[in-house]
Coordinates of C-alpha atoms in Angstrom, one line a residue:
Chain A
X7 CA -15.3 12.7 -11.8
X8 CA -13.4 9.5 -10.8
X9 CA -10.2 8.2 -12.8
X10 CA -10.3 4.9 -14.4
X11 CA -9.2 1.9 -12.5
X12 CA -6.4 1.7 -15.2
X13 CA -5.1 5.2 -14.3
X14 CA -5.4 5.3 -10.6
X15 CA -3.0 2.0 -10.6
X16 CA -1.0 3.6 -12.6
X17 CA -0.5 6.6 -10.1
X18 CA -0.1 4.5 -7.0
X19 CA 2.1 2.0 -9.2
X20 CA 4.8 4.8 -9.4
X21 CA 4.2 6.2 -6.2
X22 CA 5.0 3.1 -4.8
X23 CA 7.8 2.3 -7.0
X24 CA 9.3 6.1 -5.6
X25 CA 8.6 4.9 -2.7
X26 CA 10.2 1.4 -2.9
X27 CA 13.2 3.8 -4.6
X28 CA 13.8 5.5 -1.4
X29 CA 14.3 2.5 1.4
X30 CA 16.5 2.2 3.3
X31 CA 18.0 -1.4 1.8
X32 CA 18.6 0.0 -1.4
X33 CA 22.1 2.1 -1.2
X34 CA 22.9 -1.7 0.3
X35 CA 21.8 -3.4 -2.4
X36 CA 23.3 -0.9 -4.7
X37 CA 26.7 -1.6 -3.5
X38 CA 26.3 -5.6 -3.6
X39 CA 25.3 -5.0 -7.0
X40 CA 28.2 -3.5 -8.1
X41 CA 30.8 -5.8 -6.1
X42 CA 29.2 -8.3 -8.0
X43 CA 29.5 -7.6 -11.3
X44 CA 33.1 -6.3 -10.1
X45 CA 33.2 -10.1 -9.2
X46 CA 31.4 -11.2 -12.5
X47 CA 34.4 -8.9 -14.7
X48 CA 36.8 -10.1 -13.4
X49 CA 35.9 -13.5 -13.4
X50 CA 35.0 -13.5 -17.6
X51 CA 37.9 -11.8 -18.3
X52 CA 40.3 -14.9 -17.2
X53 CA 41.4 -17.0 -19.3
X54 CA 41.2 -20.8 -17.3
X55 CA 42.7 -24.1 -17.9
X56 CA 40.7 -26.9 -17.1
X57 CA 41.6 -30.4 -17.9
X58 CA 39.0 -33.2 -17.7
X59 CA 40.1 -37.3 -17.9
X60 CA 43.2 -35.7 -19.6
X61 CA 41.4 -33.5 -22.0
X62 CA 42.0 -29.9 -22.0
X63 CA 38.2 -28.3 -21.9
X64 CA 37.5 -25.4 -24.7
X65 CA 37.0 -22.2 -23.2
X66 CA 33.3 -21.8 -24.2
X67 CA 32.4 -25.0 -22.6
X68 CA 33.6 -24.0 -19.1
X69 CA 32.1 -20.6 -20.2
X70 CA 28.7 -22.1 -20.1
X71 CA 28.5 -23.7 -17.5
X72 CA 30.2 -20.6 -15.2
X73 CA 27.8 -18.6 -16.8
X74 CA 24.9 -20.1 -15.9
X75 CA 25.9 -20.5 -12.3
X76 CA 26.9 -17.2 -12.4
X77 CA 23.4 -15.8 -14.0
X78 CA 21.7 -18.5 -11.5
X79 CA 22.8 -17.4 -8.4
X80 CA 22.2 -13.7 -9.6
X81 CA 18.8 -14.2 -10.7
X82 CA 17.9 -16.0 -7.0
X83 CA 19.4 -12.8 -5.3
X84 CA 16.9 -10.5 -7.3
X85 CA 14.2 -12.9 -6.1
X86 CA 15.4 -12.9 -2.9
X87 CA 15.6 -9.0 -3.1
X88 CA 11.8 -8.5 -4.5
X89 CA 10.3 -10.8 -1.6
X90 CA 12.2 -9.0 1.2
X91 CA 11.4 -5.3 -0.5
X92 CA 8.0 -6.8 -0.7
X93 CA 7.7 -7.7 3.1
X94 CA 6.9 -4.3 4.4
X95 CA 6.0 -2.5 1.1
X96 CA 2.4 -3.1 2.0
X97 CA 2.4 -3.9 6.0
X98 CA 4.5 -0.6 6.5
X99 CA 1.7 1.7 4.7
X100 CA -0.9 0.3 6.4
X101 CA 0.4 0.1 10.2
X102 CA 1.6 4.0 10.2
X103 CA -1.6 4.7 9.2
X104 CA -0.2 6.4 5.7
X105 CA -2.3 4.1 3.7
X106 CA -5.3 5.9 4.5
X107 CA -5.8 8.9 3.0
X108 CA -5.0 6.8 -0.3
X109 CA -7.4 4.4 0.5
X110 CA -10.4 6.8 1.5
X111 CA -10.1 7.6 -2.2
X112 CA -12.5 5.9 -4.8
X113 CA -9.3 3.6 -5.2
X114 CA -10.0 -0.5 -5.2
X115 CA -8.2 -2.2 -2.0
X116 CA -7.2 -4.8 -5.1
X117 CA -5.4 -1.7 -7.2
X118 CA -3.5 -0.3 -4.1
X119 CA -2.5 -4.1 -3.1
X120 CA -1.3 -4.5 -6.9
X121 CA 0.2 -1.3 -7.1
X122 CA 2.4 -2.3 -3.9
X123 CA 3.2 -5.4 -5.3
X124 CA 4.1 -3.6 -8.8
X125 CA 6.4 -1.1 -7.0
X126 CA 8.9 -3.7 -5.1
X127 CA 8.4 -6.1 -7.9
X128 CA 9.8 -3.5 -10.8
X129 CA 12.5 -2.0 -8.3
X130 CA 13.8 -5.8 -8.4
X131 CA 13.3 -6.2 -11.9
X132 CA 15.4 -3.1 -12.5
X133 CA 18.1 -4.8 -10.4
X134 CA 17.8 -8.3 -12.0
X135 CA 18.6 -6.6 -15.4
X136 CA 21.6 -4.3 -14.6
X137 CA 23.0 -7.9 -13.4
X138 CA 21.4 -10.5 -15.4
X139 CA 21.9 -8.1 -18.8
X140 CA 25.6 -6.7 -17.6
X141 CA 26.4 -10.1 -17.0
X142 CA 24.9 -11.9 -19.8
X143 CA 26.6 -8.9 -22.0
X144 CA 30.3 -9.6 -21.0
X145 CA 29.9 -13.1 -21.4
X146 CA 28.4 -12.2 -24.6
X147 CA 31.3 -10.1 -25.7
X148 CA 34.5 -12.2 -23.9
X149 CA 33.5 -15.6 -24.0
X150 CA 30.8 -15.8 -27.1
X151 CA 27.7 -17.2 -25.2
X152 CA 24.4 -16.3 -27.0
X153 CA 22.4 -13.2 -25.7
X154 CA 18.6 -15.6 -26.5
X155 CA 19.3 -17.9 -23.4
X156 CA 19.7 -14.9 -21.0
X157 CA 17.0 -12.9 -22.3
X158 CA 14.9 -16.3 -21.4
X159 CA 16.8 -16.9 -17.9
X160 CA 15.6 -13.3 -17.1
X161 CA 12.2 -13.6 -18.1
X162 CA 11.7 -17.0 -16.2
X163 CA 13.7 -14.9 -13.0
X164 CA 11.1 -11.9 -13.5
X165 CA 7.9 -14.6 -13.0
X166 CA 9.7 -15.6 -9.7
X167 CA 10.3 -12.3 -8.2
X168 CA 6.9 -11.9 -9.1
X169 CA 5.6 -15.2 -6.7
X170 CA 8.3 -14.4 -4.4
X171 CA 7.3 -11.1 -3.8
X172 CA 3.4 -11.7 -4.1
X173 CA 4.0 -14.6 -1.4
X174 CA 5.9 -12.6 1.0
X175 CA 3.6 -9.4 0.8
X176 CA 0.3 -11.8 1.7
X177 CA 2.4 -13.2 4.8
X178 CA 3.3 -9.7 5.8
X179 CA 0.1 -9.0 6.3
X180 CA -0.1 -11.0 9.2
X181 CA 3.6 -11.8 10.3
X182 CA 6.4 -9.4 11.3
X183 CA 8.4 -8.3 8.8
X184 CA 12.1 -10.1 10.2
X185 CA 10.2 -13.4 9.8
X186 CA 8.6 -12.3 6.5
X187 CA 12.5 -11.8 5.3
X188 CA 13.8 -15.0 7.0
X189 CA 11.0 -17.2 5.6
X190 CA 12.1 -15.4 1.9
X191 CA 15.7 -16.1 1.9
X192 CA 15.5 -19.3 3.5
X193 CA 12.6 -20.6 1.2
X194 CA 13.7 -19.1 -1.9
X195 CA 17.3 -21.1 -1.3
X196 CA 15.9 -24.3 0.1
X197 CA 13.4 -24.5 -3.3
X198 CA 16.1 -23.3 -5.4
X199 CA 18.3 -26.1 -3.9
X200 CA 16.1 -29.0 -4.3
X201 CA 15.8 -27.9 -7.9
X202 CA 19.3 -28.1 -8.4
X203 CA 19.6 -31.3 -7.0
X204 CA 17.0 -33.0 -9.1
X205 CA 18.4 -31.4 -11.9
X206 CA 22.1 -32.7 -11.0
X207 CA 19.9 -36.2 -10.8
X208 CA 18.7 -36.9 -7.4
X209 CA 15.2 -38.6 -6.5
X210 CA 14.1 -36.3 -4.2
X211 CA 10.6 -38.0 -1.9
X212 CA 8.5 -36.9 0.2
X213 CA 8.1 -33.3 1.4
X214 CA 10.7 -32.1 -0.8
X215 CA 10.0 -34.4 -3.8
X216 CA 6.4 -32.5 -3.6
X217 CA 8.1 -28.8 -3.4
X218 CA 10.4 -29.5 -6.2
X219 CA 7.8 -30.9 -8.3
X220 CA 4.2 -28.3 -7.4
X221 CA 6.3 -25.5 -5.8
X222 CA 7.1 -22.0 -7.3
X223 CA 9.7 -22.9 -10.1
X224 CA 12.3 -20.4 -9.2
X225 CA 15.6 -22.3 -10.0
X226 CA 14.5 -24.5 -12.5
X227 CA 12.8 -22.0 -15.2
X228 CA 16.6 -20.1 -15.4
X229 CA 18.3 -23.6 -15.7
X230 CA 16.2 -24.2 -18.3
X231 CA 16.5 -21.0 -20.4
X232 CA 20.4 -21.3 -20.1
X233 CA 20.7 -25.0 -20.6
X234 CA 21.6 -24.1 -24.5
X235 CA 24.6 -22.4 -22.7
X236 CA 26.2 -25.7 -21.4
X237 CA 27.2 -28.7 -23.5
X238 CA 24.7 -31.2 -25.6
X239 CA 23.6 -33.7 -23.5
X240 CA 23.1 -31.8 -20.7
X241 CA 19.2 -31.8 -21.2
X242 CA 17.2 -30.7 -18.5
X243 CA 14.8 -33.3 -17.1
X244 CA 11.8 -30.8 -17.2
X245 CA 9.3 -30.2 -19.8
X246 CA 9.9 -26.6 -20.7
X247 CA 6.1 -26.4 -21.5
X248 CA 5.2 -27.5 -18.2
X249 CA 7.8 -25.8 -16.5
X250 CA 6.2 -22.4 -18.1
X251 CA 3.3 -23.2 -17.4
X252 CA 4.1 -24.1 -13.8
X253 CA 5.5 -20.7 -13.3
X254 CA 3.1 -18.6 -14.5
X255 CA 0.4 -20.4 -12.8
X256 CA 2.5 -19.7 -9.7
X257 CA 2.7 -16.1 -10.6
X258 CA -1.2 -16.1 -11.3
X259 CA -2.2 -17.5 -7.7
X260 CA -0.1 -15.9 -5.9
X261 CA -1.4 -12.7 -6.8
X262 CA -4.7 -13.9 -6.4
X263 CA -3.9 -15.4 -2.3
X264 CA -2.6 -11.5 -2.0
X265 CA -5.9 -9.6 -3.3
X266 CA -8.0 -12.1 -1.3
X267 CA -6.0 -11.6 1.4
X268 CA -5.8 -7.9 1.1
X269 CA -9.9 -7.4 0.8
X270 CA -10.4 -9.7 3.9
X271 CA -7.5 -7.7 6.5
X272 CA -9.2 -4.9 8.5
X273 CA -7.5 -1.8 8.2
X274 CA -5.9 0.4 11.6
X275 CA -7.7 -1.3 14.2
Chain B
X20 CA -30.9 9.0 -0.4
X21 CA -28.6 9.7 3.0
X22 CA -24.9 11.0 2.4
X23 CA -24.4 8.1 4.4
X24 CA -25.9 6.1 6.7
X25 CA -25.7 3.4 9.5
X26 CA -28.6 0.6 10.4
X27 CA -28.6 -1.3 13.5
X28 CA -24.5 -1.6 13.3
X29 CA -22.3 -2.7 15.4
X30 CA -18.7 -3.5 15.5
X31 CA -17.1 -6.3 17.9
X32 CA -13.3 -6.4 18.0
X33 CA -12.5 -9.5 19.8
X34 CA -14.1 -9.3 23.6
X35 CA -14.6 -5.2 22.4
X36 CA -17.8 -3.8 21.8
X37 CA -16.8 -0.7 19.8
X38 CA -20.1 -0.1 18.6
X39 CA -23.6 -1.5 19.7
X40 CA -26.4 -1.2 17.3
X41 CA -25.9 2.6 15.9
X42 CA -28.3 4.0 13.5
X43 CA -27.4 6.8 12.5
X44 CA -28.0 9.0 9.0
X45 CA -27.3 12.7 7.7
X46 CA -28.8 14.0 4.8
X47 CA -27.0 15.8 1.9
X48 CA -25.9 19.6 2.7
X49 CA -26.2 18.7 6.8
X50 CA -23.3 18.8 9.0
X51 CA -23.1 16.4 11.7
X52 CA -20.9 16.5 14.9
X53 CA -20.3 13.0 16.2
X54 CA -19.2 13.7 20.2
X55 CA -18.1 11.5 22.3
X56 CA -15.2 11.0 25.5
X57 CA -12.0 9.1 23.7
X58 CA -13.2 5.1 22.9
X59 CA -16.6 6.2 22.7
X60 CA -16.7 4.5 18.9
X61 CA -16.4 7.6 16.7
X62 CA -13.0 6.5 14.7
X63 CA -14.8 3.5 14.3
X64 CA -17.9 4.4 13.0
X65 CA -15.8 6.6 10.1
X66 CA -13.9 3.6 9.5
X67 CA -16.8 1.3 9.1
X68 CA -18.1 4.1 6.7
X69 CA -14.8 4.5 4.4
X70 CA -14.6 0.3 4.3
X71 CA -11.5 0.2 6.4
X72 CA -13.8 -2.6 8.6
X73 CA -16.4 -4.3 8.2
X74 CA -19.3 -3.9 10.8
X75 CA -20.2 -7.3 13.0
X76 CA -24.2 -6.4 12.1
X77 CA -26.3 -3.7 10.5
X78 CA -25.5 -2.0 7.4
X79 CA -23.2 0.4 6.2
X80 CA -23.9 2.9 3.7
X81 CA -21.9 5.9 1.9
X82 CA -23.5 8.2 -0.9
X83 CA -26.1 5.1 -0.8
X84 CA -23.1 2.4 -1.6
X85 CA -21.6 -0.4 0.4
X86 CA -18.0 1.1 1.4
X87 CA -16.5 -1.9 0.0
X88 CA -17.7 -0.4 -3.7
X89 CA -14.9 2.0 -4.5
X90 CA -17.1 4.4 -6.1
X91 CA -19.1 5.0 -2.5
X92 CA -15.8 7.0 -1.8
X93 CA -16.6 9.6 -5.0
X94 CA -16.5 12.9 -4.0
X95 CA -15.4 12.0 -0.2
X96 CA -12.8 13.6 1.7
X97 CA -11.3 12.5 5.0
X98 CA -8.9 13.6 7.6
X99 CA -7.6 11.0 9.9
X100 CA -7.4 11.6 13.4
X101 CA -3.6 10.5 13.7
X102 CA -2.6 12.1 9.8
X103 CA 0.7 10.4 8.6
X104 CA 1.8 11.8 6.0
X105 CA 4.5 10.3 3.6
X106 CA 7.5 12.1 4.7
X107 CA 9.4 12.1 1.6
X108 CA 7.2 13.7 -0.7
X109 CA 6.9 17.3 -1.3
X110 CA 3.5 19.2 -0.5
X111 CA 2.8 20.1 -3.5
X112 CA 3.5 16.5 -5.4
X113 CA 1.5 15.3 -2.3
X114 CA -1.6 17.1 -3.5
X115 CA -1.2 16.4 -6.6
X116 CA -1.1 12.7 -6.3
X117 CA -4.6 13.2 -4.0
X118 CA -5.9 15.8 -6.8
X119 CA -5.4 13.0 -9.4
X120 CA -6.8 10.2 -7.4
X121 CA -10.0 12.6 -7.1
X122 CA -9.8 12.6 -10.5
X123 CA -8.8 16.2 -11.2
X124 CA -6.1 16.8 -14.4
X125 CA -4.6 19.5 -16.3
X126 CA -5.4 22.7 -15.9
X127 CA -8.0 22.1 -13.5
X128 CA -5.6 20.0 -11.2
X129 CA -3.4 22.7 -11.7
X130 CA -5.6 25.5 -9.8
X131 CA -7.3 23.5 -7.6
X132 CA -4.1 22.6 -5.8
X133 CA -2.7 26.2 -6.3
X134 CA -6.3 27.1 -4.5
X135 CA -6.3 25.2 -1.4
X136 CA -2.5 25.8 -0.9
X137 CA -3.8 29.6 -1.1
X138 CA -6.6 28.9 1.2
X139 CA -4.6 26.5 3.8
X140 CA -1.1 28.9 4.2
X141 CA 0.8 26.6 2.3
X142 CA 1.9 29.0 -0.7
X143 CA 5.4 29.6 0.6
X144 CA 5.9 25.7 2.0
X145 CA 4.4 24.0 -1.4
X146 CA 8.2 22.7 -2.1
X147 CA 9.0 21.4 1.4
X148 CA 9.0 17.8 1.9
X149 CA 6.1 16.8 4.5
X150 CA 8.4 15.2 6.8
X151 CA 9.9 18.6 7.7
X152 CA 6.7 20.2 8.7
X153 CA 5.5 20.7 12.3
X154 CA 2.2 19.1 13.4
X155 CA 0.2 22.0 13.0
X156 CA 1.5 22.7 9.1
X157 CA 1.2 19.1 8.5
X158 CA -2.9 19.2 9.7
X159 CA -3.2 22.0 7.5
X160 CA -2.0 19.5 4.6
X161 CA -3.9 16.8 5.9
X162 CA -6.8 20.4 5.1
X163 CA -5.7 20.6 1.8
X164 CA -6.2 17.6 0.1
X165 CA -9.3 16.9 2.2
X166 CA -10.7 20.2 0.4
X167 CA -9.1 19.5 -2.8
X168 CA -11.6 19.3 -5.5
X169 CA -14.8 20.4 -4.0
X170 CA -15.6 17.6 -2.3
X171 CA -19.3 16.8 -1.6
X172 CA -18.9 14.9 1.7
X173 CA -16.1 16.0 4.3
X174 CA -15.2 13.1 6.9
X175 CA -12.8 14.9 9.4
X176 CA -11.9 12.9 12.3
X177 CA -11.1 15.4 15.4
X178 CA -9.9 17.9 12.9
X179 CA -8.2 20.6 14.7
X180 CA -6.0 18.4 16.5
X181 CA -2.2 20.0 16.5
X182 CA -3.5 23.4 14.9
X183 CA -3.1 26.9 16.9
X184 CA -5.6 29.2 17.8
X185 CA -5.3 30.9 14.4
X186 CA -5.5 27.9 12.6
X187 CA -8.2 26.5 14.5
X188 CA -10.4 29.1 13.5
X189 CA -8.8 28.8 10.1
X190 CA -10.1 25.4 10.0
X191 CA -13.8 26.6 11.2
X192 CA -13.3 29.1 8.0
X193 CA -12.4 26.0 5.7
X194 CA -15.2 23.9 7.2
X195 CA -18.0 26.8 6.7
X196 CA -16.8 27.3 3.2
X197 CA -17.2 23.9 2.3
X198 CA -21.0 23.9 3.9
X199 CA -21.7 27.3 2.4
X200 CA -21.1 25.5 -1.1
X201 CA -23.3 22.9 0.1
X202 CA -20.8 20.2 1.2
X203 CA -22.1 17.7 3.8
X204 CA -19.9 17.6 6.8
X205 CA -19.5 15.3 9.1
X206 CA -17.2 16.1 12.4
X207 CA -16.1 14.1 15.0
X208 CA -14.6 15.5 18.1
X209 CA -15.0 15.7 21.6
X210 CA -14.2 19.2 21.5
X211 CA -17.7 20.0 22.1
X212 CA -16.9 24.0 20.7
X213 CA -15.8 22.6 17.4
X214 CA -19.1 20.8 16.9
X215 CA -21.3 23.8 18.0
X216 CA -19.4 25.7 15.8
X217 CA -19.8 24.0 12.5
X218 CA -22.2 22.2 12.7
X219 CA -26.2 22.4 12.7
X220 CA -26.9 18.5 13.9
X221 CA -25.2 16.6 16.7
X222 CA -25.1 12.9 17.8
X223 CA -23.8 11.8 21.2
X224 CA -22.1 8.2 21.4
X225 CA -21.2 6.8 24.1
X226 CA -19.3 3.3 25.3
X227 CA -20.8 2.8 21.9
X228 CA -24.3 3.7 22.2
X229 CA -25.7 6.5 20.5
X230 CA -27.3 8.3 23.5
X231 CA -29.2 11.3 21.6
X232 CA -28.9 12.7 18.2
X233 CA -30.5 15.7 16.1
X234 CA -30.6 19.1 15.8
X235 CA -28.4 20.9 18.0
X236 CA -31.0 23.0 19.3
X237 CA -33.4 20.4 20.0
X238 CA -30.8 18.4 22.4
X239 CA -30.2 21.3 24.9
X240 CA -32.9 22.1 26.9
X241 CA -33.5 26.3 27.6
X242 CA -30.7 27.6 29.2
X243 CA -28.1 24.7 28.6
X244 CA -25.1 24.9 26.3
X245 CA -23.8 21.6 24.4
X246 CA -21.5 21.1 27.1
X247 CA -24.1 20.5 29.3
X248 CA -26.6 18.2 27.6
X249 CA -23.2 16.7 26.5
X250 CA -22.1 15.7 30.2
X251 CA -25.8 15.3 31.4
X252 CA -26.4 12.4 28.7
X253 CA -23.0 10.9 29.2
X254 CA -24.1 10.9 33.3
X255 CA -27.1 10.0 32.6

């Protein structure tokens, strides 16, 4: 007797999320996690005054806008997080040899990829809501921001982590994990930047014009969700169709590059 | 149909000829002993056969299915040469997982890994994480969740590497028991004992030739042990 496809990703899915559980990253992350929402307390329980052209701003409107940098920055950090957890969560496995015995089972090389994948991906997710929510919740309850926008920004932050981490687990396969990392943090912030910037209004050309418009949407999906945050006319220059779309297409193919990938790599040469 | 089965393969990695047009095939219920001196192209040819490469020419074939076809791997067991095992896990949660992925559940899962942790020593250690286990325990897990679920092919790459005296014969025990219930079996070593020992067929590679195979009694001539048509073919 064999188990289904469906249960034996199941059972790697977990083992690999126990796994993921247990690295040696996580007691770090763990304790950037809780200086920032230290940081994120302490800053929604002030009380600012901010004057603009003479005119004393209303709390909720500064609100907004600190919020959604706030829930922005946050939600780039658990992307960052799932691409670096990813960057060895499948190349580790398989160069100590402990990927064999799993794989000399009537498992698919496609279900233990995705099962890899699922395991750093949910341990991020996991982060991404004790911020995102915790955050989104005291801005809820101090400042009076609606819940609906986060509950978007987090979704659209979930697809991300999911490219990110899909992305960096196919280049592991092939580069060392320090550059695997670097290429993460350095390319999620350097996308995430030039999203920004055409948001703030710049015409971006060239190279970058073509990342901010066909690259992974990481940035730009949370900007939109939390857009309802900041004041009307603030309208984001995006389609948030296409801008969906965009994302999940993102999601889709890079899953697809890392079970290609994955069936074409030779294992323990 | 052959338990498995290699025509005409070979294997190139980069300027490396591992393995040069091997045919080799065991029937169900055989055991097989593939000897060879280290970088002969045993390892290789058991990874060719559990889809872990892909061979350069020929054809591959396990339980009559390509390797790349998950299902070829139904009813296989294998123990790795160099076993890792994942240090944080307990024995007992380890076999389980492997139980599961054999597709065992319930009460069945249940005693089958209360069996072979009966069978392999491992009663009193079933708690202890793996990473805390010497070599020799850690083959005999590597044991257990190859003989987990009554396998029907055993794929045991030099498997008494790390064990003691007792549990090398141990493992002989666990490797008759599985033939005795008519599990094919196929060994490689260069321990030429360990092959004479469990098994009834023999095939001798070398620099990635196959220089003789078949029964074990057909390859020595009167007189001769294994050892010495071994080191007479390798000569030539």
């Amino acid at each position: 007797m064999t188990p289904s496809p469906a249960r034996s990703f199941r059972l790697l899915a977990l083992e690999a999320l126990s796994d993921a559980v247990r690295r040696r990253i996580v007691p770090t992350v763990g304790v950037m996690a809780l200086f920032s929402l230290l940081f994120v307390d302490s800053c929604t329980s002030c009380s600012p005054v901010v004057t603009r052209n003479g005119e004393a701003l209303e709390l909720p409107q500064i609100a907004g806008v600190g919020g959604l940098v706030g829930m922005l920055v946050l939600g780039l950090w658990t992307m960052v997080l799932a691409g670096v957890l990813a960057s060895d969560h499948l190349a580790e496995p398989l160069a100590d040899g402990s990927a064999d015995l799993l794989l000399a089972r009537p498992v698919s090389r496609e279900a233990f990829a995705l099962s890899r994948w699922a395991g750093a991906w949910l341990l991020a997710a996991a982060t991404g809501a004790l911020l995102l929510g915790t955050t989104a919740l005291l801005l809820h309850v101090r400042q009076g921001l609606p819940l609906a926008p986060a509950a978007l920004g987090y979704l659209a932050c979930l697809a991300g982590a999911g490219s990110v981490a899909a992305l960096a687990m196919t280049a592991s396969l092939w580069w060392p994990r320090a550059l695997t990392a670097l290429v993460v943090f350095g390319g999620v912030w350097a996308v995430a930047w030039l999203e920004v910037a055409r948001q703030l209004g710049a015409e971006l050309s060239g190279a970058p014009g073509w990342l901010e418009r066909f690259g992974p949407p990481l940035a730009g999906p949370i900007l939109l969700a939390l857009s309802a945050w900041i004041e009307p006319g603030t309208s984001p220059r995006v389609e948030p169709l296409v801008l969906g779309l965009r994302s999940l297409l993102w999601l889709a193919a890079s899953l697809t590059a890392l079970l290609l990938a994955f069936r074409r790599v030779e294992l323990g040469r | 149909m052959f338990a498995l089965e290699l025509a005409a393969v070979s294997k190139r990695y980069g300027a490396r000829q591992a393995l040069r047009d091997v045919d080799l095939r065991l029937a169900p219920g055989a055991a097989l002993g593939l000897l060879g001196p280290n970088g002969a192209g045993k390892t290789t040819a058991l990874r060719l056969l559990l889809g872990f490469a892909r061979p350069s020419a020929g054809r591959v074939a396990l339980r009559g299915l390509s390797p790349a076809n998950p299902a070829s791997r139904r009813g296989v067991a294998y123990l790795p040469e160099r076993l890792r095992l994942p240090a944080r896990l307990s024995v007992e949660r380890f076999l389980r997982l492997h139980g599961q992925l054999a597709g065992l559940e319930g009460a069945e899962l249940e005693r089958e890994v209360a069996g072979v942790l009966a069978q392999t020593g491992l009663e009193e250690r079933a708690r202890d994480r793996l990473g805390r286990l010497s070599k020799g325990l850690g083959q005999r897990v590597g044991f257990a969740q190859a003989l987990l679920g009554r396998p029907e092919l055993l794929l045991l790459d030099e498997p008494t590497s790390g064990l003691d005296p007792i549990g090398i014969h141990d493992a002989r025990e666990w490797i008759a028991g599985a033939r005795r219930r008519g599990c094919t079996v196929l060994v490689s070593s260069h321990v030429l004992s360990e092959v004479e020992r469990t098994c009834d067929h023999a095939a001798i590679l070398h620099e990635g030739r196959v220089l003789a195979q078949g029964a074990i009694e057909e390859l020595v001539r009167p007189g001769e042990r294994l050892e010495d048509a071994f080191v007479r073919l390798v000569r030539g």
